Amino acid sequence: MNRPSGRPSSDRYRKARFREIAREIVAKDRYNRKYGISVHTAGAIANALERAYREGFCDSEHETVPIAEQPNNGPMEWALIPPRPRGAFWTICLFTLSRGDRPAPGGRLVPATTERGRLGWMLDLQERTYEKLFGDRTIAPLLRLGLIEEASDDPAHRVVSKQGRETWFQFLQRGGQYPNDLTNL
């Protein structure tokens, strides 16, 4: 596909970085408003837009080579997982795959109904059930990204895929502890 000259190509990593900056601005605004601290959200947005403009302009002048597309079978970059699904994926992996020297207890997502009567998923561990439900709209992106798949023994259930396991262990190897770690590219 041809792009107009002078316009930089789309970069998934840049978009993820800007998305995280926007989330930080919104979170800071909410926190400051909640505790009566003066807010300067317009200034923070203006600064972020200015940085984005400068970065895009610099990329278009230097004709940077776009980063290769994410391989479909290898681990995914943690920052490219959308925020809400990333938090759910972190919880699912923490309870089913574990981290450190702890043995992986295993588990799967089973269909459930949320408090609002919508389709959701409950984390069913071998020894207990995780109390919190995940909405279908939170789990659906993980399916599309290939991080979660249908269970081989029961297609109604979902489990962490091979790519999901590789992504989780890469996240841990790089020092990630919490869902929003390693999102600053």
Short mmCIF file of N, CA and C in Angstrom, two decimals:
data_model
loop_
_atom_site.label_atom_id
_atom_site.label_comp_id
_atom_site.label_asym_id
_atom_site.label_seq_id
_atom_site.Cartn_x
_atom_site.Cartn_y
_atom_site.Cartn_z
N MET A 1 0.84 -1.17 0.00
CA MET A 1 0.00 0.00 0.00
C MET A 1 0.89 1.24 0.00
N ASN A 2 0.63 2.17 -0.89
CA ASN A 2 1.43 3.39 -0.97
C ASN A 2 0.89 4.42 0.00
N ARG A 3 1.81 5.18 0.58
CA ARG A 3 1.42 6.26 1.47
C ARG A 3 1.87 7.58 0.87
N PRO A 4 1.17 8.65 1.18
CA PRO A 4 1.59 9.95 0.64
C PRO A 4 3.00 10.29 1.12
N SER A 5 3.77 10.93 0.24
CA SER A 5 5.13 11.29 0.63
C SER A 5 5.09 12.34 1.73
N GLY A 6 6.08 12.26 2.63
CA GLY A 6 6.16 13.21 3.74
C GLY A 6 5.35 12.77 4.95
N ARG A 7 4.59 11.71 4.83
CA ARG A 7 3.79 11.24 5.95
C ARG A 7 4.42 9.96 6.50
N PRO A 8 4.79 9.96 7.79
CA PRO A 8 5.44 8.77 8.33
C PRO A 8 4.47 7.59 8.40
N SER A 9 5.03 6.41 8.26
CA SER A 9 4.19 5.22 8.33
C SER A 9 3.72 4.99 9.78
N SER A 10 2.65 4.26 9.90
CA SER A 10 2.10 3.94 11.21
C SER A 10 3.07 3.01 11.94
N ASP A 11 3.25 3.24 13.21
CA ASP A 11 4.16 2.45 14.02
C ASP A 11 3.40 1.98 15.26
N ARG A 12 3.23 0.67 15.41
CA ARG A 12 2.47 0.13 16.54
C ARG A 12 3.11 0.48 17.87
N TYR A 13 4.43 0.52 17.91
CA TYR A 13 5.11 0.84 19.16
C TYR A 13 4.90 2.30 19.55
N ARG A 14 4.92 3.18 18.56
CA ARG A 14 4.69 4.59 18.84
C ARG A 14 3.26 4.79 19.34
N LYS A 15 2.30 4.13 18.69
CA LYS A 15 0.91 4.24 19.13
C LYS A 15 0.75 3.74 20.56
N ALA A 16 1.38 2.61 20.89
CA ALA A 16 1.29 2.07 22.25
C ALA A 16 1.90 3.05 23.25
N ARG A 17 3.02 3.66 22.89
CA ARG A 17 3.67 4.63 23.78
C ARG A 17 2.77 5.84 24.00
N PHE A 18 2.16 6.35 22.93
CA PHE A 18 1.27 7.51 23.07
C PHE A 18 0.02 7.15 23.87
N ARG A 19 -0.46 5.93 23.69
CA ARG A 19 -1.63 5.49 24.45
C ARG A 19 -1.32 5.48 25.95
N GLU A 20 -0.13 5.04 26.29
CA GLU A 20 0.27 5.01 27.70
C GLU A 20 0.42 6.43 28.25
N ILE A 21 0.94 7.34 27.45
CA ILE A 21 1.06 8.74 27.87
C ILE A 21 -0.33 9.31 28.12
N ALA A 22 -1.28 9.02 27.23
CA ALA A 22 -2.65 9.51 27.41
C ALA A 22 -3.26 8.94 28.68
N ARG A 23 -3.04 7.67 28.95
CA ARG A 23 -3.57 7.05 30.16
C ARG A 23 -3.00 7.72 31.40
N GLU A 24 -1.70 8.05 31.37
CA GLU A 24 -1.07 8.72 32.51
C GLU A 24 -1.67 10.10 32.73
N ILE A 25 -1.93 10.83 31.65
CA ILE A 25 -2.52 12.17 31.76
C ILE A 25 -3.91 12.07 32.38
N VAL A 26 -4.72 11.14 31.91
CA VAL A 26 -6.08 10.98 32.43
C VAL A 26 -6.05 10.57 33.90
N ALA A 27 -5.17 9.63 34.25
CA ALA A 27 -5.09 9.17 35.64
C ALA A 27 -4.66 10.31 36.57
N LYS A 28 -3.68 11.10 36.13
CA LYS A 28 -3.22 12.22 36.94
C LYS A 28 -4.33 13.25 37.11
N ASP A 29 -5.07 13.52 36.05
CA ASP A 29 -6.18 14.46 36.12
C ASP A 29 -7.24 13.98 37.12
N ARG A 30 -7.61 12.71 37.04
CA ARG A 30 -8.61 12.17 37.97
C ARG A 30 -8.14 12.23 39.41
N TYR A 31 -6.89 11.86 39.63
CA TYR A 31 -6.33 11.89 40.98
C TYR A 31 -6.33 13.31 41.53
N ASN A 32 -5.83 14.27 40.74
CA ASN A 32 -5.76 15.65 41.20
C ASN A 32 -7.14 16.22 41.48
N ARG A 33 -8.11 15.92 40.63
CA ARG A 33 -9.47 16.41 40.87
C ARG A 33 -10.07 15.79 42.13
N LYS A 34 -9.80 14.53 42.35
CA LYS A 34 -10.35 13.83 43.52
C LYS A 34 -9.83 14.43 44.82
N TYR A 35 -8.56 14.81 44.85
CA TYR A 35 -7.96 15.32 46.07
C TYR A 35 -7.81 16.84 46.09
N GLY A 36 -8.49 17.52 45.17
CA GLY A 36 -8.53 18.97 45.19
C GLY A 36 -7.23 19.65 44.83
N ILE A 37 -6.38 18.97 44.12
CA ILE A 37 -5.11 19.54 43.68
C ILE A 37 -5.36 20.23 42.34
N SER A 38 -4.69 21.35 42.11
CA SER A 38 -4.91 22.05 40.86
C SER A 38 -4.50 21.17 39.68
N VAL A 39 -5.26 21.30 38.61
CA VAL A 39 -5.02 20.48 37.43
C VAL A 39 -4.54 21.36 36.28
N HIS A 40 -3.71 20.79 35.46
CA HIS A 40 -3.22 21.47 34.28
C HIS A 40 -3.23 20.46 33.12
N THR A 41 -4.40 19.87 32.93
CA THR A 41 -4.54 18.81 31.94
C THR A 41 -4.30 19.33 30.53
N ALA A 42 -4.81 20.52 30.24
CA ALA A 42 -4.63 21.07 28.89
C ALA A 42 -3.14 21.24 28.59
N GLY A 43 -2.36 21.66 29.55
CA GLY A 43 -0.93 21.81 29.35
C GLY A 43 -0.24 20.47 29.13
N ALA A 44 -0.66 19.45 29.88
CA ALA A 44 -0.08 18.11 29.72
C ALA A 44 -0.42 17.55 28.34
N ILE A 45 -1.64 17.78 27.88
CA ILE A 45 -2.04 17.32 26.55
C ILE A 45 -1.26 18.07 25.48
N ALA A 46 -1.12 19.38 25.65
CA ALA A 46 -0.37 20.18 24.68
C ALA A 46 1.08 19.70 24.59
N ASN A 47 1.70 19.41 25.74
CA ASN A 47 3.07 18.92 25.74
C ASN A 47 3.17 17.57 25.03
N ALA A 48 2.21 16.68 25.30
CA ALA A 48 2.22 15.37 24.65
C ALA A 48 2.03 15.50 23.14
N LEU A 49 1.14 16.38 22.71
CA LEU A 49 0.93 16.59 21.28
C LEU A 49 2.17 17.17 20.62
N GLU A 50 2.82 18.09 21.31
CA GLU A 50 4.04 18.69 20.78
C GLU A 50 5.13 17.63 20.61
N ARG A 51 5.29 16.76 21.62
CA ARG A 51 6.27 15.68 21.51
C ARG A 51 5.93 14.76 20.35
N ALA A 52 4.65 14.43 20.21
CA ALA A 52 4.21 13.55 19.12
C ALA A 52 4.49 14.20 17.76
N TYR A 53 4.21 15.48 17.66
CA TYR A 53 4.47 16.20 16.40
C TYR A 53 5.95 16.18 16.06
N ARG A 54 6.78 16.51 17.06
CA ARG A 54 8.23 16.53 16.82
C ARG A 54 8.74 15.15 16.42
N GLU A 55 8.27 14.13 17.11
CA GLU A 55 8.72 12.77 16.80
C GLU A 55 8.27 12.35 15.40
N GLY A 56 7.04 12.65 15.05
CA GLY A 56 6.54 12.31 13.71
C GLY A 56 7.28 13.09 12.63
N PHE A 57 7.53 14.35 12.88
CA PHE A 57 8.25 15.18 11.92
C PHE A 57 9.67 14.65 11.73
N CYS A 58 10.32 14.32 12.84
CA CYS A 58 11.69 13.79 12.78
C CYS A 58 11.71 12.46 12.03
N ASP A 59 10.73 11.60 12.28
CA ASP A 59 10.67 10.31 11.57
C ASP A 59 10.47 10.51 10.08
N SER A 60 9.65 11.51 9.69
CA SER A 60 9.39 11.71 8.27
C SER A 60 10.62 12.27 7.56
N GLU A 61 11.41 13.07 8.25
CA GLU A 61 12.63 13.62 7.64
C GLU A 61 13.71 12.56 7.48
N HIS A 62 13.80 11.65 8.42
CA HIS A 62 14.87 10.67 8.42
C HIS A 62 14.48 9.38 7.71
N GLU A 63 13.25 9.30 7.23
CA GLU A 63 12.79 8.11 6.52
C GLU A 63 13.16 6.84 7.28
N THR A 64 12.71 6.76 8.52
CA THR A 64 13.02 5.57 9.32
C THR A 64 12.33 4.36 8.72
N VAL A 65 12.96 3.24 8.88
CA VAL A 65 12.40 1.99 8.40
C VAL A 65 11.39 1.51 9.44
N PRO A 66 10.16 1.21 9.03
CA PRO A 66 9.19 0.75 10.01
C PRO A 66 9.64 -0.55 10.67
N ILE A 67 9.30 -0.69 11.92
CA ILE A 67 9.65 -1.91 12.66
C ILE A 67 8.86 -3.06 12.06
N ALA A 68 9.51 -4.19 11.95
CA ALA A 68 8.86 -5.36 11.36
C ALA A 68 7.61 -5.74 12.15
N GLU A 69 6.66 -6.31 11.45
CA GLU A 69 5.43 -6.74 12.10
C GLU A 69 5.73 -7.82 13.13
N GLN A 70 4.88 -7.87 14.14
CA GLN A 70 4.99 -8.86 15.20
C GLN A 70 4.83 -10.26 14.62
N PRO A 71 5.73 -11.19 14.93
CA PRO A 71 5.55 -12.56 14.43
C PRO A 71 4.31 -13.18 15.07
N ASN A 72 3.60 -13.99 14.29
CA ASN A 72 2.37 -14.59 14.78
C ASN A 72 2.62 -15.73 15.76
N ASN A 73 3.81 -16.30 15.77
CA ASN A 73 4.03 -17.46 16.59
C ASN A 73 4.97 -17.22 17.77
N GLY A 74 5.58 -16.08 17.88
CA GLY A 74 6.51 -15.79 18.97
C GLY A 74 5.85 -14.96 20.06
N PRO A 75 6.61 -14.65 21.09
CA PRO A 75 6.03 -13.84 22.17
C PRO A 75 5.69 -12.43 21.69
N MET A 76 4.65 -11.89 22.25
CA MET A 76 4.19 -10.55 21.88
C MET A 76 4.81 -9.54 22.83
N GLU A 77 5.06 -8.36 22.33
CA GLU A 77 5.56 -7.28 23.19
C GLU A 77 4.47 -6.91 24.18
N TRP A 78 4.81 -6.85 25.45
CA TRP A 78 3.85 -6.59 26.52
C TRP A 78 3.12 -5.27 26.30
N ALA A 79 3.80 -4.24 25.85
CA ALA A 79 3.20 -2.92 25.67
C ALA A 79 2.15 -2.89 24.57
N LEU A 80 2.16 -3.88 23.66
CA LEU A 80 1.20 -3.89 22.57
C LEU A 80 -0.13 -4.53 22.96
N ILE A 81 -0.22 -5.09 24.17
CA ILE A 81 -1.48 -5.62 24.66
C ILE A 81 -2.28 -4.43 25.19
N PRO A 82 -3.53 -4.23 24.76
CA PRO A 82 -4.31 -3.09 25.26
C PRO A 82 -4.43 -3.12 26.78
N PRO A 83 -4.58 -1.96 27.43
CA PRO A 83 -4.50 -1.86 28.89
C PRO A 83 -5.44 -2.78 29.68
N ARG A 84 -6.73 -2.75 29.43
CA ARG A 84 -7.64 -3.58 30.24
C ARG A 84 -7.39 -5.07 30.00
N PRO A 85 -7.28 -5.53 28.74
CA PRO A 85 -6.94 -6.93 28.54
C PRO A 85 -5.57 -7.30 29.12
N ARG A 86 -4.63 -6.35 29.14
CA ARG A 86 -3.31 -6.61 29.71
C ARG A 86 -3.43 -6.93 31.20
N GLY A 87 -4.25 -6.17 31.92
CA GLY A 87 -4.46 -6.44 33.34
C GLY A 87 -5.10 -7.79 33.57
N ALA A 88 -6.09 -8.13 32.74
CA ALA A 88 -6.74 -9.44 32.87
C ALA A 88 -5.75 -10.56 32.53
N PHE A 89 -4.97 -10.37 31.48
CA PHE A 89 -4.00 -11.38 31.07
C PHE A 89 -2.96 -11.59 32.17
N TRP A 90 -2.53 -10.51 32.80
CA TRP A 90 -1.58 -10.60 33.90
C TRP A 90 -2.16 -11.45 35.03
N THR A 91 -3.41 -11.20 35.39
CA THR A 91 -4.06 -11.96 36.46
C THR A 91 -4.19 -13.43 36.09
N ILE A 92 -4.64 -13.68 34.87
CA ILE A 92 -4.81 -15.07 34.41
C ILE A 92 -3.48 -15.80 34.45
N CYS A 93 -2.44 -15.18 33.93
CA CYS A 93 -1.12 -15.83 33.91
C CYS A 93 -0.56 -16.01 35.32
N LEU A 94 -0.74 -15.02 36.17
CA LEU A 94 -0.23 -15.10 37.53
C LEU A 94 -0.83 -16.30 38.26
N PHE A 95 -2.13 -16.52 38.09
CA PHE A 95 -2.79 -17.61 38.80
C PHE A 95 -2.65 -18.96 38.10
N THR A 96 -2.52 -18.98 36.78
CA THR A 96 -2.45 -20.28 36.09
C THR A 96 -1.02 -20.71 35.77
N LEU A 97 -0.14 -19.77 35.50
CA LEU A 97 1.24 -20.11 35.13
C LEU A 97 2.23 -19.85 36.25
N SER A 98 1.86 -18.97 37.18
CA SER A 98 2.67 -18.60 38.32
C SER A 98 3.91 -17.83 37.86
N ARG A 99 4.78 -17.52 38.80
CA ARG A 99 6.05 -16.88 38.47
C ARG A 99 7.09 -17.30 39.50
N GLY A 100 8.32 -17.12 39.14
CA GLY A 100 9.40 -17.53 40.04
C GLY A 100 9.53 -19.04 40.10
N ASP A 101 9.84 -19.54 41.28
CA ASP A 101 10.06 -20.98 41.47
C ASP A 101 8.79 -21.73 41.82
N ARG A 102 7.69 -21.04 41.94
CA ARG A 102 6.43 -21.70 42.29
C ARG A 102 5.96 -22.58 41.14
N PRO A 103 5.38 -23.73 41.47
CA PRO A 103 4.85 -24.58 40.39
C PRO A 103 3.61 -23.95 39.78
N ALA A 104 3.42 -24.18 38.51
CA ALA A 104 2.25 -23.65 37.80
C ALA A 104 1.02 -24.47 38.20
N PRO A 105 0.04 -23.84 38.85
CA PRO A 105 -1.12 -24.59 39.30
C PRO A 105 -2.08 -24.98 38.18
N GLY A 106 -2.02 -24.29 37.07
CA GLY A 106 -2.94 -24.56 35.97
C GLY A 106 -4.30 -23.92 36.23
N GLY A 107 -5.14 -23.96 35.26
CA GLY A 107 -6.46 -23.37 35.37
C GLY A 107 -6.97 -23.00 34.00
N ARG A 108 -8.20 -22.52 33.96
CA ARG A 108 -8.81 -22.14 32.69
C ARG A 108 -9.93 -21.14 32.94
N LEU A 109 -10.34 -20.51 31.88
CA LEU A 109 -11.47 -19.59 31.94
C LEU A 109 -12.72 -20.37 31.56
N VAL A 110 -13.76 -20.22 32.37
CA VAL A 110 -15.03 -20.89 32.09
C VAL A 110 -16.09 -19.82 31.88
N PRO A 111 -17.05 -20.06 31.01
CA PRO A 111 -18.10 -19.07 30.78
C PRO A 111 -18.88 -18.79 32.07
N ALA A 112 -19.23 -17.54 32.24
CA ALA A 112 -20.00 -17.11 33.41
C ALA A 112 -20.84 -15.90 33.02
N THR A 113 -21.75 -15.53 33.86
CA THR A 113 -22.58 -14.35 33.62
C THR A 113 -22.15 -13.26 34.59
N THR A 114 -21.91 -12.06 34.08
CA THR A 114 -21.49 -10.95 34.92
C THR A 114 -22.67 -10.42 35.74
N GLU A 115 -22.37 -9.49 36.64
CA GLU A 115 -23.42 -8.89 37.47
C GLU A 115 -24.48 -8.20 36.64
N ARG A 116 -24.10 -7.71 35.48
CA ARG A 116 -25.03 -7.01 34.59
C ARG A 116 -25.77 -7.97 33.65
N GLY A 117 -25.54 -9.26 33.81
CA GLY A 117 -26.22 -10.24 32.99
C GLY A 117 -25.60 -10.46 31.62
N ARG A 118 -24.37 -10.04 31.46
CA ARG A 118 -23.68 -10.21 30.17
C ARG A 118 -22.72 -11.39 30.24
N LEU A 119 -22.28 -11.81 29.04
CA LEU A 119 -21.32 -12.90 28.94
C LEU A 119 -20.00 -12.48 29.57
N GLY A 120 -19.44 -13.36 30.35
CA GLY A 120 -18.17 -13.10 30.99
C GLY A 120 -17.41 -14.39 31.17
N TRP A 121 -16.29 -14.29 31.86
CA TRP A 121 -15.42 -15.44 32.07
C TRP A 121 -14.95 -15.44 33.51
N MET A 122 -14.93 -16.63 34.11
CA MET A 122 -14.45 -16.80 35.47
C MET A 122 -13.20 -17.68 35.42
N LEU A 123 -12.22 -17.32 36.21
CA LEU A 123 -10.98 -18.08 36.26
C LEU A 123 -11.18 -19.26 37.20
N ASP A 124 -11.17 -20.46 36.65
CA ASP A 124 -11.36 -21.69 37.41
C ASP A 124 -10.01 -22.34 37.61
N LEU A 125 -9.51 -22.26 38.84
CA LEU A 125 -8.24 -22.87 39.18
C LEU A 125 -8.53 -24.27 39.71
N GLN A 126 -7.56 -25.11 39.72
CA GLN A 126 -7.80 -26.49 40.12
C GLN A 126 -8.24 -26.61 41.57
N GLU A 127 -7.71 -25.78 42.46
CA GLU A 127 -8.07 -25.89 43.87
C GLU A 127 -9.16 -24.92 44.31
N ARG A 128 -9.43 -23.88 43.52
CA ARG A 128 -10.47 -22.90 43.87
C ARG A 128 -10.86 -22.10 42.64
N THR A 129 -11.81 -21.19 42.84
CA THR A 129 -12.26 -20.32 41.76
C THR A 129 -11.88 -18.89 42.12
N TYR A 130 -11.35 -18.16 41.16
CA TYR A 130 -11.02 -16.74 41.36
C TYR A 130 -12.32 -15.96 41.35
N GLU A 131 -12.53 -15.15 42.37
CA GLU A 131 -13.82 -14.49 42.57
C GLU A 131 -14.20 -13.48 41.49
N LYS A 132 -13.23 -12.77 40.96
CA LYS A 132 -13.51 -11.71 40.00
C LYS A 132 -13.85 -12.27 38.62
N LEU A 133 -14.88 -11.70 38.00
CA LEU A 133 -15.24 -12.09 36.64
C LEU A 133 -14.60 -11.13 35.65
N PHE A 134 -14.27 -11.64 34.48
CA PHE A 134 -13.76 -10.82 33.39
C PHE A 134 -14.85 -10.73 32.34
N GLY A 135 -15.14 -9.53 31.86
CA GLY A 135 -16.13 -9.37 30.81
C GLY A 135 -15.62 -9.93 29.49
N ASP A 136 -16.56 -10.30 28.63
CA ASP A 136 -16.19 -10.85 27.33
C ASP A 136 -15.41 -9.84 26.50
N ARG A 137 -15.73 -8.56 26.65
CA ARG A 137 -15.01 -7.53 25.89
C ARG A 137 -13.58 -7.34 26.38
N THR A 138 -13.29 -7.82 27.56
CA THR A 138 -11.91 -7.78 28.07
C THR A 138 -11.12 -8.97 27.55
N ILE A 139 -11.77 -10.12 27.44
CA ILE A 139 -11.09 -11.34 27.01
C ILE A 139 -10.99 -11.45 25.49
N ALA A 140 -11.96 -10.89 24.75
CA ALA A 140 -11.98 -11.01 23.29
C ALA A 140 -10.68 -10.52 22.62
N PRO A 141 -10.09 -9.38 23.03
CA PRO A 141 -8.83 -8.97 22.40
C PRO A 141 -7.69 -9.97 22.63
N LEU A 142 -7.70 -10.63 23.78
CA LEU A 142 -6.67 -11.63 24.06
C LEU A 142 -6.81 -12.83 23.12
N LEU A 143 -8.03 -13.16 22.78
CA LEU A 143 -8.27 -14.24 21.80
C LEU A 143 -7.78 -13.81 20.42
N ARG A 144 -8.13 -12.57 20.01
CA ARG A 144 -7.71 -12.07 18.70
C ARG A 144 -6.18 -12.01 18.58
N LEU A 145 -5.52 -11.65 19.68
CA LEU A 145 -4.06 -11.54 19.66
C LEU A 145 -3.38 -12.91 19.75
N GLY A 146 -4.13 -13.94 20.02
CA GLY A 146 -3.57 -15.29 20.10
C GLY A 146 -2.94 -15.61 21.44
N LEU A 147 -3.23 -14.82 22.48
CA LEU A 147 -2.66 -15.06 23.80
C LEU A 147 -3.47 -16.07 24.59
N ILE A 148 -4.75 -16.19 24.23
CA ILE A 148 -5.66 -17.16 24.85
C ILE A 148 -6.32 -17.92 23.72
N GLU A 149 -6.61 -19.19 23.96
CA GLU A 149 -7.24 -20.03 22.94
C GLU A 149 -8.25 -20.96 23.57
N GLU A 150 -9.02 -21.64 22.72
CA GLU A 150 -9.96 -22.64 23.20
C GLU A 150 -9.19 -23.79 23.83
N ALA A 151 -9.74 -24.34 24.90
CA ALA A 151 -9.12 -25.51 25.53
C ALA A 151 -9.29 -26.71 24.60
N SER A 152 -8.28 -27.55 24.50
CA SER A 152 -8.35 -28.70 23.59
C SER A 152 -9.38 -29.73 24.05
N ASP A 153 -9.58 -29.86 25.36
CA ASP A 153 -10.53 -30.85 25.86
C ASP A 153 -11.97 -30.35 25.91
N ASP A 154 -12.16 -29.01 25.94
CA ASP A 154 -13.51 -28.45 25.99
C ASP A 154 -13.51 -27.09 25.30
N PRO A 155 -14.05 -27.01 24.07
CA PRO A 155 -14.01 -25.75 23.31
C PRO A 155 -14.75 -24.58 23.98
N ALA A 156 -15.58 -24.85 24.97
CA ALA A 156 -16.29 -23.77 25.66
C ALA A 156 -15.37 -23.05 26.64
N HIS A 157 -14.26 -23.67 27.03
CA HIS A 157 -13.33 -23.08 27.98
C HIS A 157 -12.15 -22.48 27.25
N ARG A 158 -11.45 -21.56 27.92
CA ARG A 158 -10.29 -20.88 27.35
C ARG A 158 -9.08 -21.10 28.23
N VAL A 159 -7.92 -21.23 27.61
CA VAL A 159 -6.66 -21.41 28.32
C VAL A 159 -5.61 -20.48 27.70
N VAL A 160 -4.52 -20.29 28.40
CA VAL A 160 -3.41 -19.49 27.87
C VAL A 160 -2.75 -20.30 26.76
N SER A 161 -2.55 -19.69 25.61
CA SER A 161 -1.95 -20.35 24.45
C SER A 161 -0.44 -20.45 24.61
N LYS A 162 0.19 -21.13 23.68
CA LYS A 162 1.66 -21.23 23.67
C LYS A 162 2.27 -19.83 23.53
N GLN A 163 1.72 -19.02 22.63
CA GLN A 163 2.21 -17.65 22.46
C GLN A 163 1.99 -16.84 23.73
N GLY A 164 0.86 -17.07 24.40
CA GLY A 164 0.58 -16.39 25.66
C GLY A 164 1.58 -16.76 26.74
N ARG A 165 1.93 -18.04 26.83
CA ARG A 165 2.93 -18.49 27.81
C ARG A 165 4.29 -17.86 27.50
N GLU A 166 4.66 -17.83 26.22
CA GLU A 166 5.94 -17.22 25.85
C GLU A 166 5.96 -15.73 26.19
N THR A 167 4.84 -15.07 25.95
CA THR A 167 4.73 -13.64 26.26
C THR A 167 4.87 -13.42 27.76
N TRP A 168 4.20 -14.25 28.57
CA TRP A 168 4.25 -14.13 30.03
C TRP A 168 5.68 -14.34 30.54
N PHE A 169 6.35 -15.39 30.07
CA PHE A 169 7.69 -15.68 30.57
C PHE A 169 8.70 -14.65 30.08
N GLN A 170 8.49 -14.07 28.89
CA GLN A 170 9.34 -12.98 28.43
C GLN A 170 9.14 -11.76 29.32
N PHE A 171 7.89 -11.47 29.69
CA PHE A 171 7.57 -10.36 30.59
C PHE A 171 8.29 -10.55 31.93
N LEU A 172 8.24 -11.75 32.49
CA LEU A 172 8.90 -12.02 33.77
C LEU A 172 10.42 -11.94 33.64
N GLN A 173 10.96 -12.46 32.54
CA GLN A 173 12.40 -12.45 32.32
C GLN A 173 12.93 -11.02 32.23
N ARG A 174 12.14 -10.13 31.67
CA ARG A 174 12.57 -8.73 31.54
C ARG A 174 12.36 -7.93 32.82
N GLY A 175 11.84 -8.58 33.87
CA GLY A 175 11.70 -7.92 35.16
C GLY A 175 10.32 -7.38 35.46
N GLY A 176 9.32 -7.71 34.67
CA GLY A 176 7.96 -7.23 34.92
C GLY A 176 7.37 -7.87 36.16
N GLN A 177 6.71 -7.05 36.97
CA GLN A 177 6.06 -7.53 38.19
C GLN A 177 4.56 -7.27 38.17
N TYR A 178 4.16 -6.12 37.66
CA TYR A 178 2.76 -5.69 37.69
C TYR A 178 2.28 -5.45 36.26
N PRO A 179 0.95 -5.42 36.04
CA PRO A 179 0.43 -5.33 34.67
C PRO A 179 0.97 -4.18 33.83
N ASN A 180 1.24 -3.04 34.44
CA ASN A 180 1.67 -1.88 33.64
C ASN A 180 3.18 -1.74 33.56
N ASP A 181 3.93 -2.71 34.07
CA ASP A 181 5.39 -2.69 33.90
C ASP A 181 5.73 -2.91 32.43
N LEU A 182 6.85 -2.40 32.01
CA LEU A 182 7.41 -2.58 30.66
C LEU A 182 6.53 -1.98 29.57
N THR A 183 5.72 -1.00 29.90
CA THR A 183 4.90 -0.37 28.86
C THR A 183 5.52 0.90 28.32
N ASN A 184 6.59 1.36 28.93
CA ASN A 184 7.28 2.56 28.44
C ASN A 184 8.35 2.15 27.45
N LEU A 185 7.99 2.16 26.17
CA LEU A 185 8.92 1.73 25.12
C LEU A 185 9.93 2.80 24.82
#
